[in-house]
Coordinates of C-alpha atoms in Angstrom, one line a residue:
M1 CA 63.6 138.7 175.4
I2 CA 60.8 137.4 177.7
R3 CA 62.3 136.7 180.9
I4 CA 60.1 133.8 183.6
A5 CA 60.8 132.8 186.6
I6 CA 58.8 129.3 187.1
M7 CA 58.7 128.1 190.8
N8 CA 57.0 125.3 191.7
Q9 CA 55.0 126.4 195.4
R10 CA 54.7 122.8 196.1
T11 CA 57.9 123.5 197.6
S12 CA 60.4 125.5 199.2
T13 CA 63.2 125.8 196.7
A14 CA 62.8 128.0 194.1
S15 CA 64.6 127.3 190.9
I16 CA 64.9 129.2 187.9
L17 CA 65.2 127.2 184.6
A18 CA 68.8 128.0 183.3
F19 CA 69.2 130.4 180.1
V20 CA 69.9 128.4 176.5
T21 CA 69.6 130.8 173.4
F22 CA 66.9 128.7 171.2
W23 CA 68.6 129.8 168.3
A24 CA 72.0 128.7 169.4
I25 CA 71.8 125.0 169.5
V26 CA 74.2 123.1 168.1
V27 CA 73.1 119.5 167.3
V28 CA 75.4 117.0 165.7
I29 CA 74.1 113.7 164.1
S30 CA 76.3 111.0 165.0
D31 CA 76.7 107.2 165.9
T32 CA 76.1 108.3 169.4
N33 CA 72.7 108.1 171.9
A34 CA 72.1 112.1 172.4
Q35 CA 69.6 111.6 174.8
D36 CA 71.6 112.1 178.1
T37 CA 73.7 114.9 176.3
F38 CA 70.6 117.1 175.2
E39 CA 70.3 120.0 177.1
P40 CA 66.7 121.8 175.9
P41 CA 66.2 125.4 175.6
S42 CA 64.7 127.0 178.8
W43 CA 61.1 128.0 178.9
D44 CA 62.3 131.7 178.7
D45 CA 63.3 130.6 175.2
R46 CA 60.1 128.5 174.3
L47 CA 57.4 131.2 175.2
S48 CA 59.6 133.8 173.2
D49 CA 60.0 131.1 170.3
L50 CA 57.0 132.3 167.5
V51 CA 57.4 129.0 165.7
Y52 CA 57.2 126.5 168.8
M53 CA 54.4 129.2 170.2
N54 CA 52.7 128.8 166.4
W55 CA 53.0 124.9 166.1
S56 CA 51.9 124.7 170.2
R57 CA 48.4 125.6 169.0
N58 CA 48.0 123.0 166.6
T59 CA 46.8 120.3 169.3
E60 CA 48.1 116.9 167.1
V61 CA 51.4 119.2 166.5
S62 CA 51.8 119.9 170.2
E63 CA 51.2 116.6 171.2
C64 CA 54.1 115.5 169.5
V65 CA 56.2 118.1 170.6
E66 CA 55.6 117.4 174.2
C67 CA 56.0 113.8 174.1
H68 CA 58.9 114.0 171.7
L69 CA 60.4 116.2 173.7
A70 CA 59.7 114.6 176.9
E71 CA 59.5 117.9 178.7
S72 CA 56.8 120.3 178.2
I73 CA 54.2 122.8 179.3
G74 CA 51.8 120.3 178.9
S75 CA 53.2 118.2 181.4
M76 CA 54.2 121.1 183.9
I77 CA 50.4 122.2 183.8
S78 CA 48.8 118.6 184.3
G79 CA 51.4 117.4 187.1
K80 CA 52.3 114.2 184.6
K81 CA 55.3 113.0 184.1
D82 CA 56.8 113.2 180.5
V83 CA 58.0 109.6 179.7
F84 CA 61.1 109.5 176.8
G85 CA 62.3 106.0 176.2
E86 CA 65.7 104.3 174.0
F87 CA 63.4 104.9 170.1
S88 CA 62.8 109.1 170.5
R89 CA 65.7 111.4 171.3
R90 CA 64.8 115.0 172.3
D91 CA 67.6 116.8 169.6
E92 CA 65.3 114.8 167.1
M93 CA 62.4 117.0 167.2
E94 CA 64.3 120.1 168.5
R95 CA 66.0 119.7 165.0
W96 CA 62.6 119.7 163.3
L97 CA 61.3 122.8 165.6
T98 CA 64.3 125.0 164.9
Q99 CA 65.9 124.1 161.7
D100 CA 63.8 121.9 159.4
K101 CA 62.7 124.6 156.2
H102 CA 59.4 122.1 155.7
T103 CA 58.1 123.7 159.3
I104 CA 57.7 127.4 157.8
A105 CA 57.4 126.0 153.9
R106 CA 54.0 127.7 153.7
R107 CA 54.8 130.8 155.0
R108 CA 57.4 131.2 152.6
V109 CA 55.4 131.1 149.6
E110 CA 52.2 132.9 150.9
P111 CA 51.4 135.0 147.8
F112 CA 51.4 138.3 149.2
S113 CA 53.4 141.5 149.0
A114 CA 55.2 142.6 152.0
D115 CA 52.8 145.2 153.2
E116 CA 50.0 142.5 152.8
S117 CA 52.1 139.5 154.1
R118 CA 52.9 142.0 157.4
Q119 CA 49.1 142.7 158.0
Q120 CA 48.5 138.7 157.6
L121 CA 51.5 137.9 160.2
K122 CA 50.2 140.6 162.5
K123 CA 46.7 138.8 162.8
M124 CA 49.0 135.9 163.7
L125 CA 51.3 137.6 165.8
K126 CA 47.8 138.7 168.0
E127 CA 46.4 135.1 168.1
T128 CA 49.6 133.6 169.5
K129 CA 50.2 136.2 172.5
E130 CA 46.7 135.3 173.2
H131 CA 47.2 131.7 173.0
R132 CA 50.9 131.8 174.8
S133 CA 48.6 134.0 177.7
K134 CA 46.5 130.9 177.9
L135 CA 49.4 128.8 178.7
L136 CA 51.0 131.2 181.3
Q137 CA 47.5 131.9 183.0
K138 CA 47.0 127.6 183.3
L139 CA 50.8 127.7 184.7
V140 CA 50.1 130.1 187.4
K141 CA 46.8 128.1 188.5
A142 CA 48.6 125.1 188.2
N143 CA 51.0 126.9 191.2
Y144 CA 53.8 128.2 189.1
R145 CA 54.7 131.6 189.7
V146 CA 55.2 133.2 186.4
E147 CA 57.4 136.3 186.1
I148 CA 57.4 138.5 182.7
G149 CA 59.2 140.9 181.7
E150 CA 60.2 142.4 178.2
L151 CA 58.3 140.4 175.2
A152 CA 59.9 138.7 173.2
F153 CA 58.2 138.6 169.7
D154 CA 56.3 141.9 169.6
D155 CA 57.2 141.7 165.6
F156 CA 57.4 138.4 163.5
P157 CA 60.9 137.7 162.2
E158 CA 61.8 139.6 159.2
Q159 CA 62.8 136.4 157.4
W160 CA 59.1 135.6 157.1
V161 CA 58.6 137.8 154.5
G162 CA 61.1 137.5 151.7
M163 CA 61.4 137.6 147.5
S164 CA 60.0 134.2 147.4
N165 CA 56.7 135.7 148.7
V166 CA 56.6 138.3 145.8
L167 CA 57.7 135.3 143.5
S168 CA 55.0 133.6 144.5
R169 CA 52.7 136.1 144.0
R170 CA 53.9 137.2 140.7
M171 CA 53.2 133.7 140.1
C172 CA 49.9 133.7 140.7
D173 CA 48.8 136.6 139.0
K174 CA 50.1 135.1 135.8
L175 CA 48.5 131.7 136.7
F176 CA 45.3 132.9 137.7
G177 CA 44.7 136.3 137.2
E178 CA 46.1 139.9 138.7
G179 CA 45.5 140.0 141.9
A180 CA 43.0 137.3 141.8
V181 CA 45.0 135.3 144.8
K182 CA 43.7 138.4 147.3
Q183 CA 39.8 136.7 146.7
P184 CA 38.7 133.4 148.4
A185 CA 37.9 131.6 145.2
G186 CA 41.4 132.5 143.6
Y187 CA 43.4 131.6 147.0
A188 CA 41.6 128.1 146.5
K189 CA 43.4 127.6 143.6
F190 CA 46.7 128.6 145.0
R191 CA 46.3 126.4 147.8
D192 CA 45.0 123.2 145.3
Q193 CA 48.4 123.6 142.8
C194 CA 50.6 124.8 145.5
L195 CA 50.0 124.1 149.3
T196 CA 49.8 120.4 148.3
C197 CA 53.6 120.3 148.5
H198 CA 54.2 124.1 150.4
G199 CA 51.6 123.7 153.5
G200 CA 50.5 119.9 153.5
Y201 CA 46.9 120.5 152.3
E202 CA 45.0 117.1 150.9
I203 CA 43.2 118.0 148.1
G204 CA 39.5 117.6 148.7
S205 CA 40.1 117.9 152.9
S206 CA 37.8 120.2 155.0
D207 CA 40.7 121.6 156.6
K208 CA 40.2 125.4 157.4
A209 CA 43.4 126.2 158.3
F210 CA 43.8 126.3 154.5
D211 CA 41.0 128.5 153.5
F212 CA 41.1 131.7 152.7
A213 CA 39.1 133.1 156.3
G214 CA 42.0 131.2 158.1
L215 CA 44.6 133.5 156.9
G216 CA 46.6 134.6 160.1
K217 CA 44.5 133.0 162.9
S218 CA 44.1 128.8 162.3
A219 CA 46.8 129.2 159.7
Q220 CA 49.8 126.4 159.8
L221 CA 53.2 127.8 159.1
G222 CA 54.2 124.6 156.8
I223 CA 54.3 120.9 156.8
D224 CA 53.1 119.1 160.1
C225 CA 53.9 115.8 161.8
M226 CA 50.7 114.1 160.6
R227 CA 51.6 115.3 156.8
C228 CA 54.7 112.8 157.0
H229 CA 53.4 110.4 159.7
Q230 CA 49.7 109.8 159.1
S231 CA 48.6 107.1 156.4
G232 CA 45.0 107.4 155.3
E233 CA 41.9 108.2 158.1
Q234 CA 43.4 105.3 160.4
T235 CA 44.2 107.1 164.0
D236 CA 44.2 104.7 166.5
W237 CA 48.6 104.7 165.8
V238 CA 48.6 107.8 167.7
A239 CA 47.6 106.4 171.4
N240 CA 48.9 103.0 170.5
H241 CA 52.5 103.8 169.9
T242 CA 52.8 106.0 173.1
K243 CA 52.6 102.2 174.5
P244 CA 56.0 101.0 174.0
K245 CA 55.4 97.4 175.4
T246 CA 53.4 96.6 172.8
W247 CA 54.0 98.8 170.1
R248 CA 57.7 98.2 169.3
L249 CA 57.5 94.8 168.4
K250 CA 54.3 95.1 166.1
K251 CA 54.9 94.3 162.5
P252 CA 55.2 97.5 160.4
S253 CA 52.4 96.1 158.1
E254 CA 50.4 96.2 161.9
K255 CA 51.5 99.8 162.4
Q256 CA 50.2 100.8 159.2
A257 CA 46.8 99.3 159.8
D258 CA 46.7 101.3 163.0
G259 CA 47.3 104.4 160.9
M260 CA 50.9 105.0 161.3
R261 CA 53.0 105.5 158.0
D262 CA 55.4 103.3 157.9
L263 CA 58.8 104.8 157.2
V264 CA 61.2 102.3 158.3
N265 CA 60.7 100.9 154.6
T266 CA 63.0 102.8 152.6
S267 CA 61.7 102.8 149.4
R268 CA 58.4 103.9 151.2
Q269 CA 60.5 106.9 152.6
A270 CA 61.9 107.4 149.4
S271 CA 58.3 107.3 147.8
L272 CA 56.5 110.0 150.4
C273 CA 59.6 112.5 149.6
A274 CA 59.4 111.7 145.7
D275 CA 55.4 112.9 145.4
C276 CA 56.8 116.3 146.1
H277 CA 60.3 116.3 144.8
I278 CA 59.5 114.7 141.7
G279 CA 56.0 114.8 141.8
N280 CA 52.5 112.6 141.9
R281 CA 50.0 113.9 139.7
G282 CA 47.1 112.1 141.2
K283 CA 47.9 114.1 144.6
G284 CA 47.9 117.6 143.1
M285 CA 51.7 117.7 143.9
F286 CA 53.5 118.3 139.8
V287 CA 55.0 121.5 138.6
N288 CA 54.0 121.8 135.5
H289 CA 55.5 123.8 132.4
E290 CA 53.0 126.5 133.0
M291 CA 54.2 126.8 136.6
Y292 CA 57.7 126.8 135.5
A293 CA 57.2 129.5 133.1
A294 CA 55.5 131.4 135.8
G295 CA 58.6 131.7 137.3
H296 CA 58.9 128.4 139.6
P297 CA 62.5 127.6 140.3
P298 CA 63.4 124.3 138.5
L299 CA 63.1 121.1 140.8
P300 CA 66.7 119.3 141.0
S301 CA 67.7 116.1 141.0
I302 CA 67.2 114.3 144.6
E303 CA 69.2 112.1 146.3
M304 CA 67.4 110.4 149.1
H305 CA 70.5 109.9 151.8
E306 CA 72.0 113.4 150.8
F307 CA 68.6 115.4 150.8
S308 CA 68.0 114.0 154.3
Q309 CA 70.7 114.5 155.9
Q310 CA 71.2 118.1 155.0
M311 CA 67.1 118.7 155.8
P312 CA 68.7 118.3 158.7
Q313 CA 67.6 114.9 159.4
H314 CA 65.6 114.8 162.4
W315 CA 65.4 110.9 163.1
Q316 CA 67.8 108.0 163.8
S317 CA 69.7 106.1 160.9
P318 CA 68.9 102.2 161.6
K319 CA 73.0 102.2 162.7
Q320 CA 71.9 105.2 165.1
L321 CA 69.1 103.4 166.5
H322 CA 71.1 100.0 167.0
A323 CA 73.8 101.9 169.2
S324 CA 70.9 103.8 170.8
L325 CA 69.4 100.2 171.7
E326 CA 72.1 99.0 173.1
K327 CA 70.7 98.0 176.6
Y328 CA 67.1 97.2 175.2
A329 CA 66.8 93.4 175.7
Q330 CA 64.7 93.0 172.2
R331 CA 66.9 95.1 169.9
D332 CA 67.7 92.4 167.3
Q333 CA 64.0 91.0 167.4
Y334 CA 63.1 94.4 167.2
F335 CA 65.5 94.9 163.9
Q336 CA 64.8 91.4 162.8
I337 CA 60.7 92.4 162.6
N338 CA 61.7 95.6 160.3
Y339 CA 64.2 94.6 158.5
P340 CA 63.5 90.9 157.6
G341 CA 66.2 89.0 156.3
L342 CA 68.5 92.1 156.2
T343 CA 69.8 92.0 159.6
K344 CA 70.2 87.9 159.6
Q345 CA 72.9 87.8 157.5
V346 CA 74.9 91.0 158.6
S347 CA 74.9 92.7 162.0
P348 CA 73.4 96.3 162.0
K349 CA 76.5 97.9 162.7
D350 CA 78.3 96.3 159.6
I351 CA 75.6 97.5 157.1
F352 CA 76.0 100.5 154.7
W353 CA 72.6 102.4 155.0
N354 CA 72.8 105.3 153.8
T355 CA 74.3 103.9 150.8
R356 CA 71.4 101.3 150.9
K357 CA 69.5 104.2 150.9
T358 CA 70.7 106.0 147.8
L359 CA 70.7 102.9 145.9
V360 CA 66.6 102.0 146.5
G361 CA 65.9 105.9 146.4
A362 CA 67.1 105.8 142.8
L363 CA 64.8 102.8 142.2
Q364 CA 62.1 104.4 143.9
S365 CA 62.9 107.7 142.4
Q366 CA 62.6 105.8 138.3
I367 CA 59.3 104.3 139.8
Q368 CA 58.2 107.7 140.5
Y369 CA 59.4 109.3 137.3
L370 CA 58.0 106.7 135.3
S371 CA 53.9 106.9 137.1
L372 CA 53.8 111.0 135.7
F373 CA 53.9 109.2 132.4
Q374 CA 51.4 106.9 133.2
E375 CA 49.0 109.2 135.0
A376 CA 49.6 112.2 132.2
A377 CA 48.3 109.3 129.8
N378 CA 45.2 109.5 131.6
D379 CA 44.6 112.6 132.5
G380 CA 45.0 115.2 129.5
G381 CA 48.3 116.2 130.6
W382 CA 50.7 114.5 128.2
A383 CA 53.3 116.5 126.2
D384 CA 53.2 118.8 128.8
Y385 CA 56.8 119.7 128.6
A386 CA 57.8 119.6 132.5
L387 CA 58.1 115.8 132.0
Y388 CA 61.0 116.1 129.5
D389 CA 64.5 116.8 130.3
C390 CA 64.6 120.7 131.0
A391 CA 68.5 120.6 129.7
A392 CA 67.0 118.9 126.2
C393 CA 66.3 122.7 125.3
H394 CA 68.0 124.6 127.4
H395 CA 71.7 124.3 126.6
E396 CA 74.6 125.3 125.3
L397 CA 75.0 126.2 121.8
E398 CA 78.3 124.9 120.1
S399 CA 79.0 122.9 117.6
K400 CA 80.8 119.5 118.0
S401 CA 79.5 119.3 121.9
L402 CA 80.0 116.3 124.1
R403 CA 76.0 116.5 123.7
Q404 CA 76.2 116.1 119.9
R405 CA 79.0 113.6 120.2
R406 CA 76.8 111.5 122.3
G407 CA 74.3 110.8 119.2
F408 CA 70.5 110.6 119.6
D409 CA 68.1 107.8 120.6
G410 CA 65.7 109.3 118.2
P411 CA 65.5 111.9 115.0
P412 CA 67.8 115.0 116.9
G413 CA 65.1 117.6 118.7
R414 CA 63.1 115.7 120.0
P415 CA 62.5 116.1 123.5
R416 CA 64.6 113.8 125.8
S417 CA 63.0 112.0 129.1
H418 CA 65.0 113.5 132.2
E419 CA 68.1 112.1 132.5
W420 CA 69.4 112.2 135.8
F421 CA 66.8 109.2 137.2
T422 CA 69.2 106.9 135.4
V423 CA 72.5 107.5 136.4
I424 CA 72.3 106.0 139.7
M425 CA 70.1 102.8 138.6
H426 CA 73.4 102.2 136.5
T427 CA 74.6 100.9 139.8
A428 CA 71.3 99.8 141.6
V429 CA 70.2 96.9 139.5
L430 CA 73.4 95.5 141.1
L431 CA 70.8 94.5 144.0
A432 CA 68.3 93.1 141.9
E433 CA 67.9 89.5 140.8
K434 CA 69.5 89.2 137.6
E435 CA 66.3 88.0 135.6
N436 CA 64.6 91.0 136.4
A437 CA 67.6 93.3 135.9
D438 CA 67.3 91.7 132.3
A439 CA 63.6 92.2 131.9
Y440 CA 63.6 95.7 132.9
D441 CA 67.0 96.1 130.6
R442 CA 64.2 95.2 127.3
L443 CA 61.5 97.5 128.6
E444 CA 63.9 100.4 128.5
T445 CA 64.7 99.3 124.8
Q446 CA 61.3 99.4 124.1
F447 CA 60.0 102.7 126.0
N448 CA 62.8 104.6 124.2
Q449 CA 61.3 103.6 120.7
A450 CA 58.0 104.4 121.8
F451 CA 59.2 108.0 123.2
Y452 CA 61.5 108.6 120.6
G453 CA 59.8 106.7 117.6
Q454 CA 57.4 110.8 117.3
P455 CA 57.6 113.5 119.3
F456 CA 56.7 113.4 122.8
G457 CA 56.1 109.7 122.2
S458 CA 53.4 107.7 121.8
S459 CA 51.1 108.0 125.0
G460 CA 49.5 104.6 125.0
R461 CA 52.2 102.7 124.5
V462 CA 55.2 104.7 126.8
S463 CA 52.2 104.2 129.2
Q464 CA 51.8 100.7 128.5
I465 CA 55.8 99.7 128.6
A466 CA 56.2 101.9 131.8
N467 CA 53.8 99.9 133.7
S468 CA 55.5 97.4 132.7
M469 CA 58.7 98.9 133.8
T470 CA 57.5 99.7 137.4
A471 CA 56.1 96.6 138.0
E472 CA 60.1 94.8 137.3
L473 CA 61.4 97.9 139.5
E474 CA 59.1 97.2 142.6
K475 CA 60.4 93.2 142.2
M476 CA 63.6 94.9 142.2
V477 CA 62.9 97.3 145.5
Q478 CA 61.6 94.3 147.4
T479 CA 64.8 93.0 146.4
A480 CA 67.4 95.5 147.5
E481 CA 65.0 96.0 150.8
R482 CA 66.4 92.6 151.7
R483 CA 70.2 92.6 150.6
P484 CA 73.1 94.6 153.1
I485 CA 75.5 95.9 151.9
N486 CA 78.8 95.4 154.0
A487 CA 81.9 97.2 153.2
K488 CA 83.0 94.7 150.3
A489 CA 80.1 95.8 148.8
A490 CA 80.2 99.3 149.1
Q491 CA 83.6 99.2 147.5
L492 CA 82.5 97.9 144.2
I493 CA 79.8 99.9 144.4
L494 CA 82.0 103.1 144.6
K495 CA 83.9 101.5 142.0
K496 CA 80.5 101.2 139.8
Y497 CA 79.6 104.5 140.5
A498 CA 83.2 106.0 138.9
S499 CA 83.1 103.5 135.9
T500 CA 79.7 105.5 134.9
P501 CA 79.6 106.0 131.4
A502 CA 80.0 109.6 130.0
P503 CA 77.2 110.0 127.8
L504 CA 74.8 109.4 131.1
L505 CA 77.0 112.6 132.7
L506 CA 75.8 115.7 130.1
T507 CA 73.2 117.6 132.4
Y508 CA 74.2 119.4 136.0
D509 CA 71.4 117.1 137.8
S510 CA 72.9 113.8 136.8
A511 CA 76.2 114.8 137.7
R512 CA 75.3 116.0 140.8
E513 CA 73.6 112.9 141.2
L514 CA 76.5 111.0 140.5
A515 CA 78.4 113.4 143.3
W516 CA 76.1 113.1 145.9
A517 CA 76.2 108.9 145.8
I518 CA 80.0 108.9 145.6
K519 CA 80.0 111.5 148.3
T520 CA 77.7 108.8 150.6
V521 CA 79.1 106.0 149.8
S522 CA 82.6 107.3 150.3
A523 CA 81.8 109.1 153.7
E524 CA 80.6 105.6 154.8
L525 CA 83.3 103.9 154.2
N526 CA 85.4 106.3 156.2
D527 CA 82.6 106.2 159.0
H528 CA 83.2 102.2 158.8
K529 CA 87.1 102.3 159.0
V530 CA 87.8 101.3 155.3
E531 CA 90.9 102.9 154.3
L532 CA 90.8 104.4 150.8
N533 CA 94.2 105.1 149.7
G534 CA 96.2 108.9 149.1
E535 CA 95.2 108.8 145.5
V536 CA 91.5 107.6 145.7
K537 CA 90.8 110.1 148.6
Q538 CA 92.7 113.0 146.4
A539 CA 90.5 112.1 143.5
I540 CA 87.1 112.4 145.6
A541 CA 87.8 115.4 146.9
Q542 CA 88.8 116.6 143.3
L543 CA 85.2 115.2 142.6
M544 CA 83.3 116.9 145.6
S545 CA 85.4 120.9 144.6
T546 CA 82.9 123.2 143.3
E547 CA 85.7 125.0 142.2
N548 CA 87.1 122.2 140.0
T549 CA 83.8 120.8 138.5
G550 CA 81.4 123.6 138.9
I551 CA 78.7 121.5 140.6
E552 CA 77.3 122.7 144.1
L553 CA 76.9 119.6 146.2
S554 CA 75.3 122.0 149.4
I555 CA 71.4 122.5 149.2
P556 CA 69.7 125.6 150.4
S557 CA 68.2 124.1 153.4
G558 CA 67.9 125.4 157.0
R559 CA 65.5 128.5 157.8
D560 CA 67.8 131.2 157.5
Q561 CA 68.8 130.2 153.6
Y562 CA 66.6 131.4 150.5
I563 CA 65.9 129.5 147.6
Y564 CA 64.5 132.4 145.6
R565 CA 66.7 134.9 145.3
E566 CA 70.0 134.7 146.4
S567 CA 70.2 130.5 145.9
L568 CA 68.0 130.5 142.8
E569 CA 70.4 133.1 141.1
V570 CA 73.8 130.9 142.1
D571 CA 72.2 127.6 140.7
L572 CA 70.9 129.4 137.3
K573 CA 74.3 130.6 136.8
R574 CA 76.3 127.2 137.4
R575 CA 74.1 125.6 135.3
A576 CA 74.1 127.7 132.5
E577 CA 78.0 127.4 132.5
F578 CA 78.2 123.9 133.6
D579 CA 81.1 122.0 131.5
P580 CA 80.5 118.3 131.7
A581 CA 84.3 117.6 130.3
R582 CA 85.5 119.0 133.6
F583 CA 83.0 116.6 136.0
I584 CA 83.2 113.4 133.2
L585 CA 87.6 114.3 133.6
S586 CA 87.5 114.1 137.4
L587 CA 85.7 111.2 137.2
K588 CA 88.1 109.6 135.2
Q589 CA 90.5 110.1 137.8
L590 CA 88.5 108.5 140.5
D591 CA 88.2 105.2 138.1
R592 CA 91.9 105.1 137.3
A593 CA 92.7 105.4 141.2
L594 CA 90.4 103.0 142.0
R595 CA 91.5 100.4 139.4
K596 CA 95.0 100.1 140.8
V597 CA 93.5 99.2 144.4
R598 CA 93.1 95.0 144.3

């Protein structure tokens, strides 16, 4: 550990900054304003943390970190006073820096052997130490006396080199040729097909940080702030959003025009996540069947609230923000601007925001999935097996299975579309206007006819109908964004989830998607002090039990958990052993318990 005493020589009082172990901070996501209770790490820890120091080399990210943490080396050097407001809490940036796996996502998949990775990381380590030395020199020039003991990162963290790097290399060898990725042209293929999701690379970008020559030097560790918060080329928002008096009450469309992505909008937030977690062929964000065959782990279903929560979430939910802004005179106006029509009907503190996010996310996920068919029909990617439900082929082989008894939408043996998208749709349509929901049902029937009418479906017809379905879904999303969910509606939604038809729940991903949704709404009912009786609680507990249903609801989030190999082996085993009858039985018990509630 670096031991640093920073003493401001402008005063006669010397103070040593308190030591707080950087990796032991526990951040609790709550509905209270945490800005007064958060205790930041000491500068000992900051200057000793390789992730923090690496991101501080990135000018854009370092500016974000310095401002949002409201205490920074930069401010110490410049003498400027940091400004901290109600909208941003220090614990949010801290969660991103210290816990979010996205920040080291690229490092986890660099396609090099353990020895090659160590050589690359030694270059990075050297650059980072030089960067830190420059910062320390600036502190000294700013009249701070710095005493340095033993260096903290003489070596890089062992967690930065793992089996995921080995898997990535095996995949690249199979996809691009043995050893090709060790050359600039081969690495460029890896960049274009893999780092679009794992590193935040945009196809056609001239960013040298993603070139082969930048490895170990300018290469960034993972997804940076701008990948999610920047929209297009306009960057006026970077300066403008630091001026609360003029920025806070701007309409989301005005902020978007300045270049800041509108992530207040739930469907836009869901769309951003879905680009990688479902796919966007146009942006080079699509795991095709060839990649799966080469070894890419299967993409799981995604329920937007649960995934955000387990990242962990590094932003305030609308309910948390409403509590944080208790003393903000224009709080009501802010919510009316950002959630037009929504908060006029129900107070923000009474809205079930998480349940709403689940349902809007389900509608947006379906839009994203349909877009894959539209893109594939136009770019020559039609009939790629990744467009179809994996479990349609990779499933148990037994006579009189639930799958066989369910029947078939077309001739047996033809690939089915992914099924998990439809599970929450079964309930999400409750937020739509009836005419849009009815129109969508009719189009879905036509889609199935075109999809199952011939092997792999008729590309032209499927794409055409998918386009019409998307138009109806977008109308449904617009309605859902303006429709608040209160306690009464949340209870009806829970009942609707519990009555989900069994034929929709025959795949592991479909069952887990529904379990996540039930977990979200039941937890939110509890948060809003809506009492559920003992029988209902017990039924929900049984449904959430991995031992009882065979479904694992936690995902390998956080930096200390690896997807490959540990988590993947467990996940594949659970998928192979999944018995939908067990889950359906537990769901029926919940349905019966809820039917008794008046």
